[in-house]
Amino acid sequence: MMSEKHIDEISGVETTGHEWDGITELNNPLPRWWLYFFYATIVWAIGYTILYPAWPLINSATTGILGYSSRASVADEMAKAEKIQEVYDKRIEEESLENILADQELRQFAVAGGSAAFKINCVQCHGSGAQGAPGYPNLNDDSWIWGGDINQIYQTVAHGVRFDGDDDTHFSEMPAFGDILDSQQIREVSAYVVSLTGEPSNPDLVEPGKQVYLDNCAACHGENAQGDIEQGAPNLADQIWLYAGTEADIAKQIGKPQHGVMPAWLGRLGESTAKQLAVFVHSLGGGQ
Amino acid sequence: MSDTTTRPADVEQFDAEAVNAAWARKPLYEARKKIFPKRAQGRFRNFKWIVMILTLGIYYLTPWLRWDRGPYAPDQAVLVDIANRRFYFFFIEIWPQEFFFVAGLLVMAGFGLFLVTSAVGRAWCGYTCPQTVWVDLFLVVERAIEGDRNQRIKLDNAAWSVGKLFKRASKHAIWLLIAVATGGAWIFYFADAPTLLMQVLTGAAAPVAYITIAVLTVTTYSLGGLMREQVCTYMCPWPRIQAAMLDEKSLVVTYNDWRGEPRSRHAKKAKAEGKVVGDCVDCNACVVVCPMGIDIRDGQQLECITCALCIDACDNVMDKLGRERGLISYATLSDYENNMAVATNGGTTDIDPTQVRNADGGFSDRVTHFNWRIIFRFRTLLYLGVWALVGLALLYALLARDRLEVNVLHDRNPQFVTLSDGDIRNGYTVKLLNMIPEPRVIFLSLDGLPGATMRINDIDQPEGTSFAIPVEPDRLRTLKVYVRQPLGEVTGDRQSFHFIAEDKASGEYDRYNAVFNAPEQRR
Ligand code: SF4
Ligand code: SF4
């Protein structure tokens, strides 16, 4: 049954029949341009759902006849980026590290690439700012256990430290002096080592500690305790401590040294990335 | 239909209907009725021709103006270089961080529009709006091909023939050419015009250039050629906003019915019969010229863009009749209401035009005429003041702005590094901005950090206190700077100091307040 038409007296236009407090709503038709746009959007929407993935099915969705997928388009862009990077990667593999540092374009690419690789592979131990942690060296400073020029840094990155799977890895092991020296001697030598850095220490211990040091430690750490890069023996006279710098901590390290391990990255990341990492670490301010 | 016995033969009577007249406003869904504006002649039309030539000239020619900036910058006077993020305007070059200049200009444009509207109504709409200018241009083409109003109406009603087809086709072809040229001119603002023209013609330009031309071609053709007055009436927000801008002292195109009514097509006969007649001879000249399809004699209407063409049309009629010009004129609402009150005895009677005239036929003293002083009133002066203030502020900013800048970002992680000898080192990213199109050597130094030295990655110079850094013309150079302070000189865990950038040749100077962090509990 058709309900009867309500016509507004003043405008002569049909009303919707809805009424609020005596106010009725005119049932004016939509403007035609609006209506056509509306129809056009419907046509567009249908076309879109045919061309692009749209309709959900039970386990998947329609794929659309254009075969578009956002995953594929990301993969596509990644492939394109890799293609651009390939050129640089190849040059970095071929060039010596000195030449990479000297070439502004290569160096910038290597620093940026190394920074990205660092964030994925290195921050777990060295920290996001490469500032290190007890047992994990700070890479920003100017103290290098295994050397701070670009080739030495690369050597460390590429082959690691005390890493089983690499024949070229750095290797050194400080003996456990807890088995060799008595506890008084350890206390003395610890006091001596602390005094080297200019910190106040008990002079009664420092004096005999020096002799203990010369007898036992100078062979690796050097007479002046400046360390030896060849053996990975840290400089003990500077302000930087791999573990901690208090007398008790030093005594602990002398008695039963800890030995950190760093993996060799060349095999895992390839030559280009390993070189980029070295250039990046070298750029952090301590590179020599 | 002209009545030769009652008025000069050359006052033509038009059989016209104001298709958009206020009293016959169509429902929104009714099809558009075509308007065939007749060509107007007179002062305002001439003025509009000049404005049209000027505005179109500025639009089409500006990208081709050259401005020598030396070998390191483009020589196009006005250029929006999006790829390099630079905006060139004659001697001014704007970097993205100086975009507030553009914002300021937009504020000025807004207040300028308010000022003009409160003084002389919709002058923007009537004279300079691109919609008006391009519709005028399209009408010139239409008239040249299809003739003036009557021929166009006839052609429109005629059955399709080869002749009609030819005329229509050539009209639309020329319209499309204009539209393409409009879109084409736009892209030249964004790249070197001569180069881009060659690229466009040889198909070597970027797709975005062609897309822009295509979009602007479609909009120009449909807005200027097909939709015309509907754009102003239905699409444009400005007619709605202007209602708030106009007051009783704004000049608007007005039909002065206090002297025009009662209108009569047979004035002499009516006068002979002793009837009172006004100046309007109801010739409809004002209606046929109106591009908006309205009848100004119905009063102020939203559709009226104040193009003043009806003033020209009526002035010509008044001239022929030997009457004063200005039956339709720019008038303020307050003048109009005053004169209406005179003509109607304060609203008590119908309009009696004899009330506004003396016995000798001239206007009585009680009639007020436009007084230009009214333009200078609080409101317009306020707009002018704000407008000028913004302008002066921009000018000052322009004259005082730096062309050499240094920006500094402190490393966040690590905040500081302790070196083997105990010295403290902080890392900074320093950006040197050389904002002139000349290569420069900028000296970077430290101020206020005792004993501090620096080292800069990529700059082959030993640790020192001052570095000479070459920066390319019109470029920014980013540097990684390591600042080192001896342990003994450290005075706190947050020391404030300055990076100083200086061009020793020109004396330009900028500094940046930075912070040097050190571990707590240091002596
Ligand atoms: S106002 Fe002027 S142009 Fe319009 S009909 Fe009257 S006399 Fe003619
Ligand atoms: S009424 Fe007069 S001023 Fe207004 S748009 Fe029409 S011709 Fe122009």
PDB file of N, CA, C and O in Angstrom, chain A residues 13 28-32 104 107-108 127-131 138 140-143 199 235 237-240 282-287, chain B residues 27-32 234 411 413-414 416-423 425 455 457-459 477-478 480 482 484 487 522-523:
ATOM      1  N   VAL A  13       6.829  21.130  -2.670  1.00  0.00           N
ATOM      2  CA  VAL A  13       7.687  19.956  -2.772  1.00  0.00           C
ATOM      3  C   VAL A  13       7.163  18.885  -1.830  1.00  0.00           C
ATOM      4  O   VAL A  13       6.657  19.179  -0.753  1.00  0.00           O
ATOM      5  N   ASN A  28      13.460  16.904  -1.209  1.00  0.00           N
ATOM      6  CA  ASN A  28      14.040  17.363  -2.464  1.00  0.00           C
ATOM      7  C   ASN A  28      14.942  16.288  -3.047  1.00  0.00           C
ATOM      8  O   ASN A  28      15.678  15.631  -2.316  1.00  0.00           O
ATOM      9  N   PRO A  29      14.906  16.125  -4.357  1.00  0.00           N
ATOM     10  CA  PRO A  29      15.836  15.168  -4.955  1.00  0.00           C
ATOM     11  C   PRO A  29      17.275  15.676  -4.838  1.00  0.00           C
ATOM     12  O   PRO A  29      17.504  16.867  -4.684  1.00  0.00           O
ATOM     13  N   LEU A  30      18.224  14.751  -4.914  1.00  0.00           N
ATOM     14  CA  LEU A  30      19.628  15.141  -4.882  1.00  0.00           C
ATOM     15  C   LEU A  30      19.967  15.911  -6.143  1.00  0.00           C
ATOM     16  O   LEU A  30      19.388  15.639  -7.200  1.00  0.00           O
ATOM     17  N   PRO A  31      20.898  16.816  -6.069  1.00  0.00           N
ATOM     18  CA  PRO A  31      21.352  17.467  -7.302  1.00  0.00           C
ATOM     19  C   PRO A  31      21.889  16.401  -8.255  1.00  0.00           C
ATOM     20  O   PRO A  31      22.500  15.422  -7.815  1.00  0.00           O
ATOM     21  N   ARG A  32      21.677  16.632  -9.536  1.00  0.00           N
ATOM     22  CA  ARG A  32      22.041  15.569 -10.468  1.00  0.00           C
ATOM     23  C   ARG A  32      23.532  15.312 -10.527  1.00  0.00           C
ATOM     24  O   ARG A  32      23.975  14.177 -10.626  1.00  0.00           O
ATOM     25  N   GLN A 104      84.746  10.124  -0.925  1.00  0.00           N
ATOM     26  CA  GLN A 104      83.626  10.651  -0.141  1.00  0.00           C
ATOM     27  C   GLN A 104      82.334   9.858  -0.365  1.00  0.00           C
ATOM     28  O   GLN A 104      81.622   9.527   0.576  1.00  0.00           O
ATOM     29  N   ARG A 107      82.594   6.410   1.193  1.00  0.00           N
ATOM     30  CA  ARG A 107      82.642   6.505   2.641  1.00  0.00           C
ATOM     31  C   ARG A 107      81.234   6.773   3.197  1.00  0.00           C
ATOM     32  O   ARG A 107      80.799   6.135   4.158  1.00  0.00           O
ATOM     33  N   GLN A 108      80.521   7.714   2.558  1.00  0.00           N
ATOM     34  CA  GLN A 108      79.174   8.020   3.047  1.00  0.00           C
ATOM     35  C   GLN A 108      78.264   6.808   2.950  1.00  0.00           C
ATOM     36  O   GLN A 108      77.478   6.524   3.855  1.00  0.00           O
ATOM     37  N   GLY A 127      75.621  -1.970  22.489  1.00  0.00           N
ATOM     38  CA  GLY A 127      74.655  -0.913  22.806  1.00  0.00           C
ATOM     39  C   GLY A 127      74.309  -0.089  21.579  1.00  0.00           C
ATOM     40  O   GLY A 127      75.063  -0.024  20.619  1.00  0.00           O
ATOM     41  N   SER A 128      73.136   0.557  21.635  1.00  0.00           N
ATOM     42  CA  SER A 128      72.646   1.232  20.434  1.00  0.00           C
ATOM     43  C   SER A 128      73.503   2.438  20.083  1.00  0.00           C
ATOM     44  O   SER A 128      73.537   2.862  18.941  1.00  0.00           O
ATOM     45  N   GLY A 129      74.193   3.001  21.060  1.00  0.00           N
ATOM     46  CA  GLY A 129      75.068   4.126  20.742  1.00  0.00           C
ATOM     47  C   GLY A 129      76.519   3.678  20.665  1.00  0.00           C
ATOM     48  O   GLY A 129      77.418   4.494  20.699  1.00  0.00           O
ATOM     49  N   ALA A 130      76.743   2.376  20.574  1.00  0.00           N
ATOM     50  CA  ALA A 130      78.083   1.795  20.536  1.00  0.00           C
ATOM     51  C   ALA A 130      78.880   2.155  21.783  1.00  0.00           C
ATOM     52  O   ALA A 130      80.099   2.202  21.758  1.00  0.00           O
ATOM     53  N   GLN A 131      78.155   2.480  22.853  1.00  0.00           N
ATOM     54  CA  GLN A 131      78.834   2.943  24.064  1.00  0.00           C
ATOM     55  C   GLN A 131      79.294   1.790  24.954  1.00  0.00           C
ATOM     56  O   GLN A 131      79.921   2.023  25.984  1.00  0.00           O
ATOM     57  N   ASN A 138      83.467  -0.001  24.630  1.00  0.00           N
ATOM     58  CA  ASN A 138      82.894   1.216  24.067  1.00  0.00           C
ATOM     59  C   ASN A 138      83.640   1.493  22.768  1.00  0.00           C
ATOM     60  O   ASN A 138      84.872   1.548  22.754  1.00  0.00           O
ATOM     61  N   ASN A 140      83.239   4.210  20.892  1.00  0.00           N
ATOM     62  CA  ASN A 140      83.350   5.634  20.605  1.00  0.00           C
ATOM     63  C   ASN A 140      84.690   6.206  21.058  1.00  0.00           C
ATOM     64  O   ASN A 140      85.119   7.220  20.563  1.00  0.00           O
ATOM     65  N   ASP A 141      85.295   5.548  22.045  1.00  0.00           N
ATOM     66  CA  ASP A 141      86.479   6.167  22.635  1.00  0.00           C
ATOM     67  C   ASP A 141      87.736   5.820  21.846  1.00  0.00           C
ATOM     68  O   ASP A 141      87.690   5.161  20.818  1.00  0.00           O
ATOM     69  N   ASP A 142      88.864   6.291  22.345  1.00  0.00           N
ATOM     70  CA  ASP A 142      90.110   6.147  21.594  1.00  0.00           C
ATOM     71  C   ASP A 142      90.984   5.031  22.137  1.00  0.00           C
ATOM     72  O   ASP A 142      92.169   5.006  21.910  1.00  0.00           O
ATOM     73  N   SER A 143      90.379   4.139  22.899  1.00  0.00           N
ATOM     74  CA  SER A 143      91.166   3.035  23.436  1.00  0.00           C
ATOM     75  C   SER A 143      90.753   1.772  22.702  1.00  0.00           C
ATOM     76  O   SER A 143      89.582   1.409  22.687  1.00  0.00           O
ATOM     77  N   GLU A 199      94.263   7.615  40.272  1.00  0.00           N
ATOM     78  CA  GLU A 199      93.297   7.559  41.373  1.00  0.00           C
ATOM     79  C   GLU A 199      94.072   7.381  42.682  1.00  0.00           C
ATOM     80  O   GLU A 199      95.140   6.773  42.697  1.00  0.00           O
ATOM     81  N   ASN A 235      95.505  -1.445  27.642  1.00  0.00           N
ATOM     82  CA  ASN A 235      96.234  -0.394  28.313  1.00  0.00           C
ATOM     83  C   ASN A 235      95.651  -0.249  29.719  1.00  0.00           C
ATOM     84  O   ASN A 235      94.456  -0.052  29.883  1.00  0.00           O
ATOM     85  N   ALA A 237      96.933   1.953  31.956  1.00  0.00           N
ATOM     86  CA  ALA A 237      97.247   3.263  32.522  1.00  0.00           C
ATOM     87  C   ALA A 237      96.245   4.319  32.105  1.00  0.00           C
ATOM     88  O   ALA A 237      96.356   5.465  32.495  1.00  0.00           O
ATOM     89  N   ASP A 238      95.272   3.956  31.275  1.00  0.00           N
ATOM     90  CA  ASP A 238      94.315   4.983  30.828  1.00  0.00           C
ATOM     91  C   ASP A 238      93.054   4.948  31.691  1.00  0.00           C
ATOM     92  O   ASP A 238      92.948   4.192  32.659  1.00  0.00           O
ATOM     93  N   GLN A 239      92.117   5.782  31.358  1.00  0.00           N
ATOM     94  CA  GLN A 239      90.920   5.948  32.177  1.00  0.00           C
ATOM     95  C   GLN A 239      89.808   4.977  31.789  1.00  0.00           C
ATOM     96  O   GLN A 239      88.686   5.102  32.253  1.00  0.00           O
ATOM     97  N   ILE A 240      90.123   4.082  30.876  1.00  0.00           N
ATOM     98  CA  ILE A 240      89.054   3.254  30.334  1.00  0.00           C
ATOM     99  C   ILE A 240      89.206   1.812  30.777  1.00  0.00           C
ATOM    100  O   ILE A 240      90.282   1.213  30.659  1.00  0.00           O
ATOM    101  N   HIS A 282      84.835   3.085  12.660  1.00  0.00           N
ATOM    102  CA  HIS A 282      85.962   4.007  12.557  1.00  0.00           C
ATOM    103  C   HIS A 282      85.502   5.471  12.610  1.00  0.00           C
ATOM    104  O   HIS A 282      86.214   6.344  13.097  1.00  0.00           O
ATOM    105  N   SER A 283      84.273   5.722  12.136  1.00  0.00           N
ATOM    106  CA  SER A 283      83.775   7.103  12.069  1.00  0.00           C
ATOM    107  C   SER A 283      83.227   7.595  13.401  1.00  0.00           C
ATOM    108  O   SER A 283      82.830   8.750  13.522  1.00  0.00           O
ATOM    109  N   LEU A 284      83.164   6.713  14.404  1.00  0.00           N
ATOM    110  CA  LEU A 284      82.475   7.096  15.637  1.00  0.00           C
ATOM    111  C   LEU A 284      83.295   8.042  16.506  1.00  0.00           C
ATOM    112  O   LEU A 284      82.824   8.468  17.560  1.00  0.00           O
ATOM    113  N   GLY A 285      84.488   8.363  16.094  1.00  0.00           N
ATOM    114  CA  GLY A 285      85.227   9.374  16.831  1.00  0.00           C
ATOM    115  C   GLY A 285      86.551   8.867  17.374  1.00  0.00           C
ATOM    116  O   GLY A 285      87.435   9.661  17.683  1.00  0.00           O
ATOM    117  N   GLY A 286      86.693   7.546  17.478  1.00  0.00           N
ATOM    118  CA  GLY A 286      87.934   7.024  18.038  1.00  0.00           C
ATOM    119  C   GLY A 286      88.869   6.456  16.996  1.00  0.00           C
ATOM    120  O   GLY A 286      89.994   6.078  17.295  1.00  0.00           O
ATOM    121  N   GLY A 287      88.386   6.383  15.758  1.00  0.00           N
ATOM    122  CA  GLY A 287      89.186   5.766  14.701  1.00  0.00           C
ATOM    123  C   GLY A 287      90.531   6.471  14.521  1.00  0.00           C
ATOM    124  O   GLY A 287      90.620   7.681  14.671  1.00  0.00           O
TER     125      GLY A 287
ATOM    126  N   PRO B  27      14.539  25.262  -8.930  1.00  0.00           N
ATOM    127  CA  PRO B  27      14.985  24.203  -8.020  1.00  0.00           C
ATOM    128  C   PRO B  27      16.361  23.725  -8.470  1.00  0.00           C
ATOM    129  O   PRO B  27      16.710  23.826  -9.652  1.00  0.00           O
ATOM    130  N   LEU B  28      17.135  23.197  -7.514  1.00  0.00           N
ATOM    131  CA  LEU B  28      18.529  22.872  -7.809  1.00  0.00           C
ATOM    132  C   LEU B  28      18.685  21.796  -8.871  1.00  0.00           C
ATOM    133  O   LEU B  28      19.692  21.711  -9.535  1.00  0.00           O
ATOM    134  N   TYR B  29      17.679  20.952  -8.994  1.00  0.00           N
ATOM    135  CA  TYR B  29      17.860  19.829  -9.917  1.00  0.00           C
ATOM    136  C   TYR B  29      17.354  20.124 -11.318  1.00  0.00           C
ATOM    137  O   TYR B  29      17.385  19.291 -12.200  1.00  0.00           O
ATOM    138  N   GLU B  30      16.902  21.338 -11.514  1.00  0.00           N
ATOM    139  CA  GLU B  30      16.442  21.671 -12.858  1.00  0.00           C
ATOM    140  C   GLU B  30      17.641  21.944 -13.752  1.00  0.00           C
ATOM    141  O   GLU B  30      18.656  22.469 -13.310  1.00  0.00           O
ATOM    142  N   ALA B  31      17.506  21.577 -15.028  1.00  0.00           N
ATOM    143  CA  ALA B  31      18.624  21.768 -15.938  1.00  0.00           C
ATOM    144  C   ALA B  31      18.927  23.253 -16.074  1.00  0.00           C
ATOM    145  O   ALA B  31      18.053  24.096 -15.972  1.00  0.00           O
ATOM    146  N   ARG B  32      20.222  23.524 -16.293  1.00  0.00           N
ATOM    147  CA  ARG B  32      20.648  24.921 -16.423  1.00  0.00           C
ATOM    148  C   ARG B  32      20.030  25.541 -17.673  1.00  0.00           C
ATOM    149  O   ARG B  32      19.964  24.923 -18.726  1.00  0.00           O
ATOM    150  N   TYR B 234      27.083  28.261  -7.404  1.00  0.00           N
ATOM    151  CA  TYR B 234      26.916  27.026  -6.626  1.00  0.00           C
ATOM    152  C   TYR B 234      28.190  26.523  -5.959  1.00  0.00           C
ATOM    153  O   TYR B 234      28.139  25.885  -4.928  1.00  0.00           O
ATOM    154  N   ASP B 411      74.598  14.699  20.016  1.00  0.00           N
ATOM    155  CA  ASP B 411      74.405  13.242  19.991  1.00  0.00           C
ATOM    156  C   ASP B 411      73.603  12.821  21.219  1.00  0.00           C
ATOM    157  O   ASP B 411      73.873  13.267  22.319  1.00  0.00           O
ATOM    158  N   ASN B 413      73.140   9.535  22.007  1.00  0.00           N
ATOM    159  CA  ASN B 413      73.602   8.258  22.500  1.00  0.00           C
ATOM    160  C   ASN B 413      74.914   7.937  21.827  1.00  0.00           C
ATOM    161  O   ASN B 413      74.924   7.679  20.645  1.00  0.00           O
ATOM    162  N   PRO B 414      76.024   7.991  22.508  1.00  0.00           N
ATOM    163  CA  PRO B 414      76.164   8.351  23.921  1.00  0.00           C
ATOM    164  C   PRO B 414      76.140   9.865  24.122  1.00  0.00           C
ATOM    165  O   PRO B 414      76.459  10.611  23.214  1.00  0.00           O
ATOM    166  N   PHE B 416      78.084  11.446  26.156  1.00  0.00           N
ATOM    167  CA  PHE B 416      79.484  11.882  26.209  1.00  0.00           C
ATOM    168  C   PHE B 416      80.337  10.622  26.178  1.00  0.00           C
ATOM    169  O   PHE B 416      79.852   9.517  26.429  1.00  0.00           O
ATOM    170  N   VAL B 417      81.615  10.802  25.877  1.00  0.00           N
ATOM    171  CA  VAL B 417      82.541   9.681  25.856  1.00  0.00           C
ATOM    172  C   VAL B 417      83.757  10.076  26.682  1.00  0.00           C
ATOM    173  O   VAL B 417      84.268  11.185  26.539  1.00  0.00           O
ATOM    174  N   THR B 418      84.178   9.160  27.551  1.00  0.00           N
ATOM    175  CA  THR B 418      85.405   9.403  28.306  1.00  0.00           C
ATOM    176  C   THR B 418      86.571   8.827  27.504  1.00  0.00           C
ATOM    177  O   THR B 418      86.532   7.673  27.085  1.00  0.00           O
ATOM    178  N   LEU B 419      87.568   9.652  27.250  1.00  0.00           N
ATOM    179  CA  LEU B 419      88.704   9.193  26.465  1.00  0.00           C
ATOM    180  C   LEU B 419      89.777   8.618  27.379  1.00  0.00           C
ATOM    181  O   LEU B 419      89.719   8.748  28.599  1.00  0.00           O
ATOM    182  N   SER B 420      90.787   7.987  26.777  1.00  0.00           N
ATOM    183  CA  SER B 420      91.755   7.237  27.575  1.00  0.00           C
ATOM    184  C   SER B 420      92.512   8.136  28.539  1.00  0.00           C
ATOM    185  O   SER B 420      92.892   7.706  29.608  1.00  0.00           O
ATOM    186  N   ASP B 421      92.739   9.408  28.171  1.00  0.00           N
ATOM    187  CA  ASP B 421      93.438  10.277  29.114  1.00  0.00           C
ATOM    188  C   ASP B 421      92.461  10.977  30.052  1.00  0.00           C
ATOM    189  O   ASP B 421      92.840  11.904  30.769  1.00  0.00           O
ATOM    190  N   GLY B 422      91.203  10.573  30.024  1.00  0.00           N
ATOM    191  CA  GLY B 422      90.224  11.142  30.937  1.00  0.00           C
ATOM    192  C   GLY B 422      89.478  12.327  30.356  1.00  0.00           C
ATOM    193  O   GLY B 422      88.488  12.770  30.928  1.00  0.00           O
ATOM    194  N   ASP B 423      89.926  12.856  29.205  1.00  0.00           N
ATOM    195  CA  ASP B 423      89.202  13.964  28.571  1.00  0.00           C
ATOM    196  C   ASP B 423      87.789  13.521  28.230  1.00  0.00           C
ATOM    197  O   ASP B 423      87.523  12.337  28.028  1.00  0.00           O
ATOM    198  N   ARG B 425      84.557  13.835  25.648  1.00  0.00           N
ATOM    199  CA  ARG B 425      84.257  14.191  24.268  1.00  0.00           C
ATOM    200  C   ARG B 425      82.750  14.115  24.053  1.00  0.00           C
ATOM    201  O   ARG B 425      82.083  13.200  24.534  1.00  0.00           O
ATOM    202  N   ARG B 455      87.315  18.159  16.340  1.00  0.00           N
ATOM    203  CA  ARG B 455      87.775  17.391  15.196  1.00  0.00           C
ATOM    204  C   ARG B 455      86.529  17.135  14.353  1.00  0.00           C
ATOM    205  O   ARG B 455      85.451  16.918  14.911  1.00  0.00           O
ATOM    206  N   ASN B 457      84.900  14.963  11.218  1.00  0.00           N
ATOM    207  CA  ASN B 457      84.989  13.867  10.244  1.00  0.00           C
ATOM    208  C   ASN B 457      84.982  14.465   8.842  1.00  0.00           C
ATOM    209  O   ASN B 457      84.257  15.413   8.571  1.00  0.00           O
ATOM    210  N   ASP B 458      85.729  13.910   7.961  1.00  0.00           N
ATOM    211  CA  ASP B 458      85.764  14.304   6.548  1.00  0.00           C
ATOM    212  C   ASP B 458      86.503  15.611   6.299  1.00  0.00           C
ATOM    213  O   ASP B 458      86.632  16.034   5.158  1.00  0.00           O
ATOM    214  N   ILE B 459      86.908  16.311   7.345  1.00  0.00           N
ATOM    215  CA  ILE B 459      87.690  17.522   7.102  1.00  0.00           C
ATOM    216  C   ILE B 459      89.118  17.201   7.511  1.00  0.00           C
ATOM    217  O   ILE B 459      89.387  16.872   8.659  1.00  0.00           O
ATOM    218  N   ARG B 477      75.614  21.976   4.447  1.00  0.00           N
ATOM    219  CA  ARG B 477      76.640  20.950   4.631  1.00  0.00           C
ATOM    220  C   ARG B 477      76.525  20.382   6.032  1.00  0.00           C
ATOM    221  O   ARG B 477      76.528  21.115   7.012  1.00  0.00           O
ATOM    222  N   THR B 478      76.404  19.061   6.106  1.00  0.00           N
ATOM    223  CA  THR B 478      76.269  18.396   7.393  1.00  0.00           C
ATOM    224  C   THR B 478      77.625  17.851   7.821  1.00  0.00           C
ATOM    225  O   THR B 478      78.307  17.191   7.030  1.00  0.00           O
ATOM    226  N   LYS B 480      80.010  15.965  11.027  1.00  0.00           N
ATOM    227  CA  LYS B 480      80.050  15.283  12.315  1.00  0.00           C
ATOM    228  C   LYS B 480      81.211  15.900  13.084  1.00  0.00           C
ATOM    229  O   LYS B 480      82.358  15.773  12.675  1.00  0.00           O
ATOM    230  N   TYR B 482      83.362  16.407  16.641  1.00  0.00           N
ATOM    231  CA  TYR B 482      83.658  15.897  17.982  1.00  0.00           C
ATOM    232  C   TYR B 482      84.361  16.987  18.778  1.00  0.00           C
ATOM    233  O   TYR B 482      85.409  17.476  18.367  1.00  0.00           O
ATOM    234  N   ARG B 484      86.143  18.128  22.264  1.00  0.00           N
ATOM    235  CA  ARG B 484      86.861  17.462  23.342  1.00  0.00           C
ATOM    236  C   ARG B 484      87.317  18.503  24.351  1.00  0.00           C
ATOM    237  O   ARG B 484      87.842  19.537  23.988  1.00  0.00           O
ATOM    238  N   LEU B 487      89.934  17.066  30.971  1.00  0.00           N
ATOM    239  CA  LEU B 487      89.221  16.744  32.206  1.00  0.00           C
ATOM    240  C   LEU B 487      89.305  17.875  33.224  1.00  0.00           C
ATOM    241  O   LEU B 487      88.315  18.246  33.848  1.00  0.00           O
ATOM    242  N   ARG B 522      82.174  14.398  38.631  1.00  0.00           N
ATOM    243  CA  ARG B 522      83.545  14.713  38.246  1.00  0.00           C
ATOM    244  C   ARG B 522      83.992  15.903  39.060  1.00  0.00           C
ATOM    245  O   ARG B 522      83.178  16.730  39.461  1.00  0.00           O
ATOM    246  N   ARG B 523      85.285  15.965  39.245  1.00  0.00           N
ATOM    247  CA  ARG B 523      85.742  17.103  40.034  1.00  0.00           C
ATOM    248  C   ARG B 523      85.469  18.401  39.297  1.00  0.00           C
ATOM    249  O   ARG B 523      85.565  18.460  38.085  1.00  0.00           O
TER     250      ARG B 523
END
